[in-house]
Coordinates of N, CA, C and O in Angstrom, one line a residue:
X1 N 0.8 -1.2 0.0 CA 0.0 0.0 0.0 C 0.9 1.3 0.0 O 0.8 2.2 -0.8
X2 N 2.1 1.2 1.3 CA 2.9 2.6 1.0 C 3.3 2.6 -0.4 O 3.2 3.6 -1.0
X3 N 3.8 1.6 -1.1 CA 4.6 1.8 -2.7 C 3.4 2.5 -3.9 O 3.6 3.1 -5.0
X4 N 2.4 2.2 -3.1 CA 1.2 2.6 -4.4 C 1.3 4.0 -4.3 O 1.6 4.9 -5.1
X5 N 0.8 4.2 -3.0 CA 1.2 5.7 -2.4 C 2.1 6.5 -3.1 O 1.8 7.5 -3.7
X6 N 3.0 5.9 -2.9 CA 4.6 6.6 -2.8 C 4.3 6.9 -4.6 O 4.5 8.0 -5.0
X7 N 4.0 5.9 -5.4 CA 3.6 5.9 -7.0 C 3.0 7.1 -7.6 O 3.2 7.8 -8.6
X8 N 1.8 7.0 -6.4 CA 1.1 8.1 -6.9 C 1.5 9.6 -6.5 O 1.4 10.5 -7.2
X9 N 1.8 9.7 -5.4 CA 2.5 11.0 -5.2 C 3.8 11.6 -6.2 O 3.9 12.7 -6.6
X10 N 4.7 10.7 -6.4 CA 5.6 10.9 -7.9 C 4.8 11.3 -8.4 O 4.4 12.4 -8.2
X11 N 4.0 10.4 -9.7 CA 3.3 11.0 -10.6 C 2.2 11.8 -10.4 O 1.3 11.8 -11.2
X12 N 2.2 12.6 -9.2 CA 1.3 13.7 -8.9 C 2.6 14.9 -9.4 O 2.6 15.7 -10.3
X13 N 3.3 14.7 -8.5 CA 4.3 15.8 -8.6 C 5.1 15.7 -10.3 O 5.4 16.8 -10.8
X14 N 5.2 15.0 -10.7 CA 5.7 15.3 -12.3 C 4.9 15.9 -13.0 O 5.2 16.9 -13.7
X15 N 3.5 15.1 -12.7 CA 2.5 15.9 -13.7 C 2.8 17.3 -13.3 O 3.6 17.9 -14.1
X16 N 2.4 18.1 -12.3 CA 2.7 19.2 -11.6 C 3.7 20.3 -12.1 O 3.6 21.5 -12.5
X17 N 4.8 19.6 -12.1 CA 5.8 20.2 -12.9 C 5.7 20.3 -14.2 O 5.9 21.4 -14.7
X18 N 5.4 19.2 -15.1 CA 5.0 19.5 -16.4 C 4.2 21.0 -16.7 O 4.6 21.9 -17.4
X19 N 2.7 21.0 -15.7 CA 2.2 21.5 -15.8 C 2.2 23.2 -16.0 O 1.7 24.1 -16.8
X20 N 3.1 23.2 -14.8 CA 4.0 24.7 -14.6 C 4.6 24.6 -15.6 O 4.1 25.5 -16.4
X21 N 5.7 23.9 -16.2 CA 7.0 24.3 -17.2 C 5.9 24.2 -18.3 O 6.5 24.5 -19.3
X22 N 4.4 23.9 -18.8 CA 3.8 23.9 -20.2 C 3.7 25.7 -20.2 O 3.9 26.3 -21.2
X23 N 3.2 26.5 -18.9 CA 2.4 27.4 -18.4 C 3.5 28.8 -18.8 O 3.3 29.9 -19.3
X24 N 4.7 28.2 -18.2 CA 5.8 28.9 -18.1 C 6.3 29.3 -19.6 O 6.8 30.4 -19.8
X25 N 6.2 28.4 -20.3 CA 6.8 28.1 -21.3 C 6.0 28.9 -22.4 O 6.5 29.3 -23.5
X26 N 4.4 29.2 -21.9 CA 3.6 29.9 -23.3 C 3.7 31.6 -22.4 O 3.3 32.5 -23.0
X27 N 4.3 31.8 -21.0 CA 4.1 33.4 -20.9 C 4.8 34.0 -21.6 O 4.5 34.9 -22.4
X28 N 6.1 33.3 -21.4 CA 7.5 33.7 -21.7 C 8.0 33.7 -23.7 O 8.9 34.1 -24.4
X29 N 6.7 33.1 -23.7 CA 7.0 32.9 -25.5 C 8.3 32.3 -25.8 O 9.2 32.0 -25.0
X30 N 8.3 32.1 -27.1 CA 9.8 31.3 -27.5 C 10.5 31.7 -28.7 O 10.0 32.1 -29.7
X31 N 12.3 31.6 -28.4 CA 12.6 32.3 -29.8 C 13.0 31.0 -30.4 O 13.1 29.9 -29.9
X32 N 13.1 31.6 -32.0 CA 13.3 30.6 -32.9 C 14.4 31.6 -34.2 O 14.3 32.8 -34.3
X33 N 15.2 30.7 -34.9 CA 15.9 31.5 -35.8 C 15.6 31.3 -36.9 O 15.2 30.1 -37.3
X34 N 15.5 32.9 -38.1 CA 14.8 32.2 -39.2 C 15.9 33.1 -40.0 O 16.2 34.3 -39.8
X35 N 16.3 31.8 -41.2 CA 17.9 32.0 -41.9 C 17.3 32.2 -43.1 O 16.1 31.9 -43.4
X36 N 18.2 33.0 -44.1 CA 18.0 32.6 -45.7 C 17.9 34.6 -45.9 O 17.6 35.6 -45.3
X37 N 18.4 34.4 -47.0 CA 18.3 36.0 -47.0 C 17.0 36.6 -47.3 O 16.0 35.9 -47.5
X38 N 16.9 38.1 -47.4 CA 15.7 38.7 -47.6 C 15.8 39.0 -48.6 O 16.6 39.8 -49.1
X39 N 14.5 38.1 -49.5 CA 13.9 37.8 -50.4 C 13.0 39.5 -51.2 O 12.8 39.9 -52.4
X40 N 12.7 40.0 -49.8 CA 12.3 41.1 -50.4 C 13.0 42.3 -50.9 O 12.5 43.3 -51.4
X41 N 14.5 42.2 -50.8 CA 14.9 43.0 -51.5 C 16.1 42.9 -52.2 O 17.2 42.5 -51.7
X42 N 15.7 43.3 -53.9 CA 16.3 43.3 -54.9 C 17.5 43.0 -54.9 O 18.0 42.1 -55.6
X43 N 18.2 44.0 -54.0 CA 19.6 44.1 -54.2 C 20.0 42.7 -53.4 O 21.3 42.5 -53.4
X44 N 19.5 41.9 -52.8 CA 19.4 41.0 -51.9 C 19.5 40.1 -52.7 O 20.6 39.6 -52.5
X45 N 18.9 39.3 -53.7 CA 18.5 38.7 -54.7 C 19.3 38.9 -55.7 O 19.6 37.8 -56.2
X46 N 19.7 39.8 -56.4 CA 20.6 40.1 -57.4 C 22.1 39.7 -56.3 O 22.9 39.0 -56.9
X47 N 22.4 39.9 -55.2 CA 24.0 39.9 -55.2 C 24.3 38.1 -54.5 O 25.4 37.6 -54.4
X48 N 22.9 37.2 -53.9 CA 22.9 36.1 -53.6 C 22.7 35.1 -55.0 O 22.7 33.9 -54.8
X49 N 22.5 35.4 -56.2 CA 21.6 34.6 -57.2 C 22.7 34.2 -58.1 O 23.3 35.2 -58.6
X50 N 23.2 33.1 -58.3 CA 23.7 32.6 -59.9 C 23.7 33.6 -60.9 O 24.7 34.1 -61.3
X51 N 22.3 33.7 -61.2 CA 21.6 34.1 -62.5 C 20.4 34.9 -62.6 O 19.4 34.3 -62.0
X52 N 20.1 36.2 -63.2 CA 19.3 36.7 -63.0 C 18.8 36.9 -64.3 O 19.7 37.3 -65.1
X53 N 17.3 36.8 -65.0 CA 16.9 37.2 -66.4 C 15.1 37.1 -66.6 O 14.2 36.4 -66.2
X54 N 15.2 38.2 -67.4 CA 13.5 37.9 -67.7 C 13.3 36.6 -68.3 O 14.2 36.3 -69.1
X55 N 12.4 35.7 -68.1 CA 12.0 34.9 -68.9 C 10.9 35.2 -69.4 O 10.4 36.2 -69.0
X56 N 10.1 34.4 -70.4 CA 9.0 33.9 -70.6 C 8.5 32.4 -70.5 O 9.1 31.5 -70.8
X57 N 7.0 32.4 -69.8 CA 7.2 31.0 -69.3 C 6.4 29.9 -70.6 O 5.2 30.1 -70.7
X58 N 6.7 29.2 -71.1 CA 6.4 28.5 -72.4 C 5.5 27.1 -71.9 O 4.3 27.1 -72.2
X59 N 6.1 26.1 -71.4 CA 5.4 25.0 -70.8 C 5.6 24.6 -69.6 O 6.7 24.9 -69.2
X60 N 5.0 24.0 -68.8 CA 5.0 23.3 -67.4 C 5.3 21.8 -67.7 O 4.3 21.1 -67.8
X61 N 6.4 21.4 -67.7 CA 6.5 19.9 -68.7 C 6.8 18.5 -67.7 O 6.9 17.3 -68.1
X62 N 6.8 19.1 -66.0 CA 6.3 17.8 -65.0 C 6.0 18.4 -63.5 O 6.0 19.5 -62.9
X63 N 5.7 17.5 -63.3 CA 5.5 17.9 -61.5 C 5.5 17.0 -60.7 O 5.0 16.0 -61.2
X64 N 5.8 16.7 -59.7 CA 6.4 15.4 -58.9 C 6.6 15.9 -57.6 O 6.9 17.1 -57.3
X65 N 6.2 14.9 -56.7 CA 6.2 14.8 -55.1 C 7.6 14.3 -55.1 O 8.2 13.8 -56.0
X66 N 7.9 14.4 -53.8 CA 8.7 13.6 -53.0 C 9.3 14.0 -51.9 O 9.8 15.1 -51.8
X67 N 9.2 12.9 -50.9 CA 9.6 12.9 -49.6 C 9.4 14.5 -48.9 O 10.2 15.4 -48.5
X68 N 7.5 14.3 -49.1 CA 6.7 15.7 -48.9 C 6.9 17.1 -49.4 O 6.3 18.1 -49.1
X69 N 8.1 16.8 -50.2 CA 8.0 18.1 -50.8 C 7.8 17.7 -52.8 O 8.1 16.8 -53.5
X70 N 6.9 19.2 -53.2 CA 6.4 19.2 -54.6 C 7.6 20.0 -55.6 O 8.3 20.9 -55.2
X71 N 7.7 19.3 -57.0 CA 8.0 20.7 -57.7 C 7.7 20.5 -59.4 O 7.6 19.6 -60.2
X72 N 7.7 21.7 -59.2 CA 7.2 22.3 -61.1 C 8.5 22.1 -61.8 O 9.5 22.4 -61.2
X73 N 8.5 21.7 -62.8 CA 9.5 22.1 -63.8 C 8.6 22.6 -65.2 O 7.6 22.0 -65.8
X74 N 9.2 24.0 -65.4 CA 8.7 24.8 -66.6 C 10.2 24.8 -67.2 O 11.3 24.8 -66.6
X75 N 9.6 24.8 -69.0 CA 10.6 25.1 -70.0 C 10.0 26.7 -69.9 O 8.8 26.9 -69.7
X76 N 11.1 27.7 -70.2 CA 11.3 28.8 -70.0 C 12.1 29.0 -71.3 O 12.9 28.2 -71.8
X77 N 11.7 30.6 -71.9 CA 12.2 31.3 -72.9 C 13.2 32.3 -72.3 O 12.7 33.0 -71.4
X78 N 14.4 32.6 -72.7 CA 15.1 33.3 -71.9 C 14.5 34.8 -72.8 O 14.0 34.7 -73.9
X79 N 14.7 36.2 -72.3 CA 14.3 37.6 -72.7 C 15.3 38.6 -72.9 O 15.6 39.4 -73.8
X80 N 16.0 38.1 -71.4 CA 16.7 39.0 -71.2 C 17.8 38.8 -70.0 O 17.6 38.9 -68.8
X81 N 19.0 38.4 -70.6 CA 19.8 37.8 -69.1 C 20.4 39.2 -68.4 O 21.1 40.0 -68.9
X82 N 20.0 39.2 -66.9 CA 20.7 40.1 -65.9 C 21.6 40.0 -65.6 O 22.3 41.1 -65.5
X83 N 22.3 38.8 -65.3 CA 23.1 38.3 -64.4 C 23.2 37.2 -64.6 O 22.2 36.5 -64.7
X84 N 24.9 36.5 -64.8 CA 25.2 35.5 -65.8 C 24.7 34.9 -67.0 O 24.2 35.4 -68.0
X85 N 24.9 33.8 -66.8 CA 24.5 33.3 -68.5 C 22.8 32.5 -68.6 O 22.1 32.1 -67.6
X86 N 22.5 32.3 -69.8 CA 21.7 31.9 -69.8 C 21.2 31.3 -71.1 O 21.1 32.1 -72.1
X87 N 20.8 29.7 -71.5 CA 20.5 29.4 -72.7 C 19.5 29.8 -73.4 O 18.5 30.2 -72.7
X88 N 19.3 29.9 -74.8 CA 17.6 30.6 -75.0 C 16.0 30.0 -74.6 O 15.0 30.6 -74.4
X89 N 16.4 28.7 -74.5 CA 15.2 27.7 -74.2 C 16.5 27.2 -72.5 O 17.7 27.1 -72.4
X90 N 15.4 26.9 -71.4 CA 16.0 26.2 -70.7 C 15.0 25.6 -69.6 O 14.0 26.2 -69.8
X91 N 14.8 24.7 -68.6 CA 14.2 24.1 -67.8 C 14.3 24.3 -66.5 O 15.0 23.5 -65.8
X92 N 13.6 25.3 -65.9 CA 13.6 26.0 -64.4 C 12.8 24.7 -63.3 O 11.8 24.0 -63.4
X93 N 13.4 24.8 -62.6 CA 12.3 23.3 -61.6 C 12.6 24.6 -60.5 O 13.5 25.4 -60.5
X94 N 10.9 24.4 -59.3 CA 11.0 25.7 -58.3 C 10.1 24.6 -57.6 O 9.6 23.7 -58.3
X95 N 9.7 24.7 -56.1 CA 9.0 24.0 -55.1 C 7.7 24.4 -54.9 O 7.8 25.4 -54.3
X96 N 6.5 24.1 -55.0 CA 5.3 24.0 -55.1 C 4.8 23.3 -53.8 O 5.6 22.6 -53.1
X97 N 3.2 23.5 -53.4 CA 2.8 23.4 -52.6 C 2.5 21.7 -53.0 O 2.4 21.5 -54.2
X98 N 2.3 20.9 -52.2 CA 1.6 19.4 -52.7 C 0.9 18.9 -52.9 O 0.3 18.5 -51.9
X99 N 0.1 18.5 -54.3 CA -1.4 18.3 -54.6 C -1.6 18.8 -55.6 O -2.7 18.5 -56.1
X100 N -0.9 19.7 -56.2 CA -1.2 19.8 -57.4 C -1.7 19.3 -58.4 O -1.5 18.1 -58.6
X101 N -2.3 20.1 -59.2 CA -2.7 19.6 -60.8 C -2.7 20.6 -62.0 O -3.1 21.7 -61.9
X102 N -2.0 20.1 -63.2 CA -2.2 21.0 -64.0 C -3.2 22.5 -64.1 O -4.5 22.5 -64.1
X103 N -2.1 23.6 -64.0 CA -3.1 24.9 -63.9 C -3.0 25.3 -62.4 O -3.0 26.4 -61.9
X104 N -2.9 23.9 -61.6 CA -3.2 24.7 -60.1 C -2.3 24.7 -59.4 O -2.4 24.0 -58.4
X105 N -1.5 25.2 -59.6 CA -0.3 25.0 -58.5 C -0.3 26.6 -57.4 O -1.0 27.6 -57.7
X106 N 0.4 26.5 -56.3 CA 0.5 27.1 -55.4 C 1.7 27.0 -54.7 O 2.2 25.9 -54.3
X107 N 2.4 28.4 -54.4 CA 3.6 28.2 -53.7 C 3.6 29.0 -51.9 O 2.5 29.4 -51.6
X108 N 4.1 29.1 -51.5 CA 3.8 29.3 -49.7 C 3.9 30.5 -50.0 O 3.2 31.3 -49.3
X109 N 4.9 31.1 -51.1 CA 5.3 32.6 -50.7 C 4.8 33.7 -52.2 O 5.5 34.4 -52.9
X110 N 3.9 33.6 -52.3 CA 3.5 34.3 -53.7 C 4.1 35.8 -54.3 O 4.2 36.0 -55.5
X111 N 4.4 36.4 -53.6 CA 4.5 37.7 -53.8 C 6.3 37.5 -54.1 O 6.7 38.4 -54.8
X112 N 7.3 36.5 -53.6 CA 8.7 36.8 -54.1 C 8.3 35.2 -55.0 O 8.8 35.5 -56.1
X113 N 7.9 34.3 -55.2 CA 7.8 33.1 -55.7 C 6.9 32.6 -56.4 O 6.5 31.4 -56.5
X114 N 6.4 33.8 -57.2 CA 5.2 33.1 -58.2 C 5.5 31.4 -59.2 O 6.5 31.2 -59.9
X115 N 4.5 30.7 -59.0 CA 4.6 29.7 -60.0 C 4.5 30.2 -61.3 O 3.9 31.3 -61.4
X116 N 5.0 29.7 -62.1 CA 5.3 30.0 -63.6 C 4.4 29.7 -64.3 O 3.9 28.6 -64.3
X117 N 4.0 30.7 -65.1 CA 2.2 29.9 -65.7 C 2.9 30.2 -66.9 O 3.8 31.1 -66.8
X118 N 2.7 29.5 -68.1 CA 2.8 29.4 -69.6 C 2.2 30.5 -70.2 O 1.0 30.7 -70.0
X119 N 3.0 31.4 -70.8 CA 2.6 32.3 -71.5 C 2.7 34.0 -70.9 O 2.4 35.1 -71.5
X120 N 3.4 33.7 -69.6 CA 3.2 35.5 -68.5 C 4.5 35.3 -69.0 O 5.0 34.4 -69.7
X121 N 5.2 36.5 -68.4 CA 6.8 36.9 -68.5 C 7.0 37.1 -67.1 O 6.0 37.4 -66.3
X122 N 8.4 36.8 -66.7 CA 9.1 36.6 -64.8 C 10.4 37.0 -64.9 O 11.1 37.0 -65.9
X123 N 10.6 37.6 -63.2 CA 12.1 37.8 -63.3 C 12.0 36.9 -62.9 O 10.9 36.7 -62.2
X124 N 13.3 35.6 -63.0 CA 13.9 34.7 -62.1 C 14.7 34.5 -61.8 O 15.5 34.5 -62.7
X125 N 15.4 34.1 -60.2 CA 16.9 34.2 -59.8 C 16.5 33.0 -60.3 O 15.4 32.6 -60.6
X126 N 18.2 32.3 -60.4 CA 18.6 30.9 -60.1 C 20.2 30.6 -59.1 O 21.4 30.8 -59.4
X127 N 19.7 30.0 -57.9 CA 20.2 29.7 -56.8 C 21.8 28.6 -57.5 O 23.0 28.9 -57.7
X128 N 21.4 27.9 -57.8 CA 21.8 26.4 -58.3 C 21.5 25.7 -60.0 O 20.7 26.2 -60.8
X129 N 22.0 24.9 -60.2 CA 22.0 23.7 -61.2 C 22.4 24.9 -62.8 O 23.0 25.9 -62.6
X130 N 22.1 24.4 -63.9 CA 22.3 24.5 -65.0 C 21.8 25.4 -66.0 O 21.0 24.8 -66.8
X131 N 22.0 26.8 -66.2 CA 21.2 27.7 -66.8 C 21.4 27.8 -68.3 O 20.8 28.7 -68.9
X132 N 22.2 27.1 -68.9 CA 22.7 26.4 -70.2 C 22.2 26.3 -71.1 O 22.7 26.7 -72.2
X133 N 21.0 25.6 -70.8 CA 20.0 24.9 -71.3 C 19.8 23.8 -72.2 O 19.0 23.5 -73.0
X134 N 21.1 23.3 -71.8 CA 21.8 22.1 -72.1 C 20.3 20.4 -72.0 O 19.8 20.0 -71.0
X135 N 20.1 20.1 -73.0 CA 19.5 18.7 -72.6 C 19.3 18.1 -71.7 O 20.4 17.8 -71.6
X136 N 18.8 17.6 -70.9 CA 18.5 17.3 -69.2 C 19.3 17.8 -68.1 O 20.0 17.3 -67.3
X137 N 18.9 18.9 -68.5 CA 19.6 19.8 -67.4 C 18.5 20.9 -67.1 O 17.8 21.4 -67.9
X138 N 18.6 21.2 -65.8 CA 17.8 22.1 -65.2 C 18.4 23.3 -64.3 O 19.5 23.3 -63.9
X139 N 17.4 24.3 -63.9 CA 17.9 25.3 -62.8 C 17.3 25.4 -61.8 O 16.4 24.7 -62.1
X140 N 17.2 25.8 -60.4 CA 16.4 25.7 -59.5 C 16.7 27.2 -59.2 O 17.6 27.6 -58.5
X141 N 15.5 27.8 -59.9 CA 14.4 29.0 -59.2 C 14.2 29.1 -57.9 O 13.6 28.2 -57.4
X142 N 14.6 30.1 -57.3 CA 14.6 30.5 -55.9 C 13.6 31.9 -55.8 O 13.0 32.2 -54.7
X143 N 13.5 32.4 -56.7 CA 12.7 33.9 -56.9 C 12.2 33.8 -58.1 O 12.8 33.4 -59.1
X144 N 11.0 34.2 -57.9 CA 9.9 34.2 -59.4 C 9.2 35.5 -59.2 O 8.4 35.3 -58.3
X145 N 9.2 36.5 -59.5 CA 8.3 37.3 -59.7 C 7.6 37.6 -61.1 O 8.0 37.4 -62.2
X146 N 6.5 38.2 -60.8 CA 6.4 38.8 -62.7 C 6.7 40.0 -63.0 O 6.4 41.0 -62.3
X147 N 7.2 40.0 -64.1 CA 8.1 41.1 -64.9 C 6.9 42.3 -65.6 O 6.5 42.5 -66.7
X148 N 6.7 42.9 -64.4 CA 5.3 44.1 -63.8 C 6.2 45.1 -65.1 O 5.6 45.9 -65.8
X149 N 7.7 45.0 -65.0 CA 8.3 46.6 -65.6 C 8.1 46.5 -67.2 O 8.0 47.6 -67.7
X150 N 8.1 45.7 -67.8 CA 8.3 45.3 -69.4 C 10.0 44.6 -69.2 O 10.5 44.3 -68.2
X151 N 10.4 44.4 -70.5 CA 11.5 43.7 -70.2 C 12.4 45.4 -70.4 O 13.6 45.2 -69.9
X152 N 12.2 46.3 -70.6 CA 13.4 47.3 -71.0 C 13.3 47.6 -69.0 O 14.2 47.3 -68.3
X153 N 12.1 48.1 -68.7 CA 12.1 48.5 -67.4 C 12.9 47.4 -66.2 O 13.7 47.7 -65.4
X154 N 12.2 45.9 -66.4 CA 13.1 45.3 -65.5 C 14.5 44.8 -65.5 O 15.2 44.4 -64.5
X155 N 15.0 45.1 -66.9 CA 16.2 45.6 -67.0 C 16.8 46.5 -66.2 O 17.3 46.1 -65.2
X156 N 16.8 47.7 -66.3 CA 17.0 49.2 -65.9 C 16.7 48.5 -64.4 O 17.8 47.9 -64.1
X157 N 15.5 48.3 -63.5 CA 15.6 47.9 -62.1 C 16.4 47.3 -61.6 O 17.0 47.7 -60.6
X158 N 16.8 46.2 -62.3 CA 17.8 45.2 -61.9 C 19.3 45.4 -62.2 O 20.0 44.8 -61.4
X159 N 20.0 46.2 -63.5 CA 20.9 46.7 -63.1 C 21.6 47.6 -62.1 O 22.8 47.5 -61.6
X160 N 20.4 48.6 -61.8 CA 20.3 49.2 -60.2 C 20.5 48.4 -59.0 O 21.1 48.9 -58.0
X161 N 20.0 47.2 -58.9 CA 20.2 46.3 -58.1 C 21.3 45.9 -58.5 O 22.1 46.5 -57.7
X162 N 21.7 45.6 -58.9 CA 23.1 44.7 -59.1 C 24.1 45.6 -58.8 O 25.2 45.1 -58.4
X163 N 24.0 46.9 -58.8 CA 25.0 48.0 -58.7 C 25.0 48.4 -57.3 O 26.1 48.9 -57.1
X164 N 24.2 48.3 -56.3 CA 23.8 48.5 -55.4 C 24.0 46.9 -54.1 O 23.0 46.5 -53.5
X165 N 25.2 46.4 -53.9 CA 25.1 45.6 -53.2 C 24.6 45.5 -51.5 O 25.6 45.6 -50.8
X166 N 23.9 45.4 -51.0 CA 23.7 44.8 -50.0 C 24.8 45.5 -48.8 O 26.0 45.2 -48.9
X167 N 24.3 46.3 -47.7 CA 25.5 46.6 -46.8 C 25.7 45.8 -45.6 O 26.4 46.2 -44.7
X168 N 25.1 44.8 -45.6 CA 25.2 43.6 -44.6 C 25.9 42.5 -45.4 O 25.7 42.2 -46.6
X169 N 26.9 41.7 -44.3 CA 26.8 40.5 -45.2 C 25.8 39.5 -45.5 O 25.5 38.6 -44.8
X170 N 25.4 39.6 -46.3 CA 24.1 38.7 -46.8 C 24.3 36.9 -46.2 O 23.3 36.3 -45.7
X171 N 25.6 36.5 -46.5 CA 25.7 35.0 -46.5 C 25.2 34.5 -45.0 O 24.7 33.4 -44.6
X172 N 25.6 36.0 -44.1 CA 24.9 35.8 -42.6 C 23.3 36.4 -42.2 O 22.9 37.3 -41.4
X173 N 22.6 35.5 -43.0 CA 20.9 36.1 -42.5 C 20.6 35.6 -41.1 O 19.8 36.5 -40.8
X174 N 20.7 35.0 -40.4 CA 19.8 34.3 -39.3 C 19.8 35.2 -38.5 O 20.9 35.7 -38.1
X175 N 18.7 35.7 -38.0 CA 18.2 36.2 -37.2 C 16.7 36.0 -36.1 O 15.5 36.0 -36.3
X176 N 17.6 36.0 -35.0 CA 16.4 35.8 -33.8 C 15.3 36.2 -33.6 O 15.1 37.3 -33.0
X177 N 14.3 35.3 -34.1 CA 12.6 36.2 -33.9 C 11.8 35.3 -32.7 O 11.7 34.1 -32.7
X178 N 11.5 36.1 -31.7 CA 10.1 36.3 -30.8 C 9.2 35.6 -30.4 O 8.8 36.3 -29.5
X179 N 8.7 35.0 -30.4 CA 7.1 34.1 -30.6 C 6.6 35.0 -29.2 O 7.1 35.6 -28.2
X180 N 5.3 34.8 -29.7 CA 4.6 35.9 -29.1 C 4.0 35.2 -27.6 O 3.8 34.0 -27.6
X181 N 3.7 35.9 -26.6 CA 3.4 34.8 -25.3 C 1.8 34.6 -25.5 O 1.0 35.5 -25.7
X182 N 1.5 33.5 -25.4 CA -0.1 33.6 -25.1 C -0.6 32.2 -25.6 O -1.8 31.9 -25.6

């Protein structure tokens, strides 16, 4: 009988403590670090990117899951290269939301990462892979926007950007954010 006792008073008092440290834990809120550079600005984008160029977007030619994450691959018309090289036809792959279907795609961040619809014109960085446009080879699109300026105007913006580097080191984004208590 004392051991049952003794049993249940521990697991009174753990629970207890749990209880406090769950309580403690939502006043006080929590930080968390969130890395990668800022996407929202240009000059940010132009001095982290491979490759920068108007495209036009031509076909959406697969889409594929895996290991929970989605992605588009569009053949792409090149317009106008900003920043490095670029082949005239080439194959952009960029990360999409999961579930997609022809026509519907969706990405988390719309306003720096538009999916590429067939037929609109985009600026697009490219982070990585192959802007060549070499036969199975691809690039991986990190920024999609649409090319709102014409191609002469997003020209003109983006050499401004490019001229304009970044007064932080960019390579060091992580920065400590907040969570709110409650």
């Amino acid at each position: 009988m004392k051991l049952w006792v003794g049993c249940c008073l521990a697991v009174g008092v753990v629970a207890a403590g749990a209880a406090w440290f769950t309580v403690a834990a939502r006043e006080t809120g929590a930080t968390h670090a969130v890395c990668g550079p800022d996407l929202g600005r240009d000059e940010v984008v132009a001095a982290q990117s491979k490759a920068v160029a108007v495209v036009e977007a031509v076909e959406n030619t697969s889409y594929r899951e895996d290991g929970g994450s989605a992605y588009l691959t569009t053949r792409v018309k090149t317009l106008e290269t900003l920043k490095g090289e670029f082949g005239d036809v080439l194959h952009v792959t960029q990360g999409v939301k999961n579930g997609g279907t022809p026509g519907r795609y969706a990405t988390e961040d719309p306003d720096r990462y538009a999916v590429l619809e067939p037929g609109r014109q985009y600026v697009i960085a490219v982070q990585s892979g192959s802007t060549a446009g070499t036969v199975g080879t691809e690039a991986w699109a990190w920024y999609a926007e649409p090319a709102q300026r014409g191609v002469d105007g997003e020209r003109e913006h983006w050499q401004e950007a490019l001229a304009s580097p970044p007064e932080a080191a960019v390579n060091s984004s992580c920065e400590d954010v907040d969570g709110q208590a409650g």
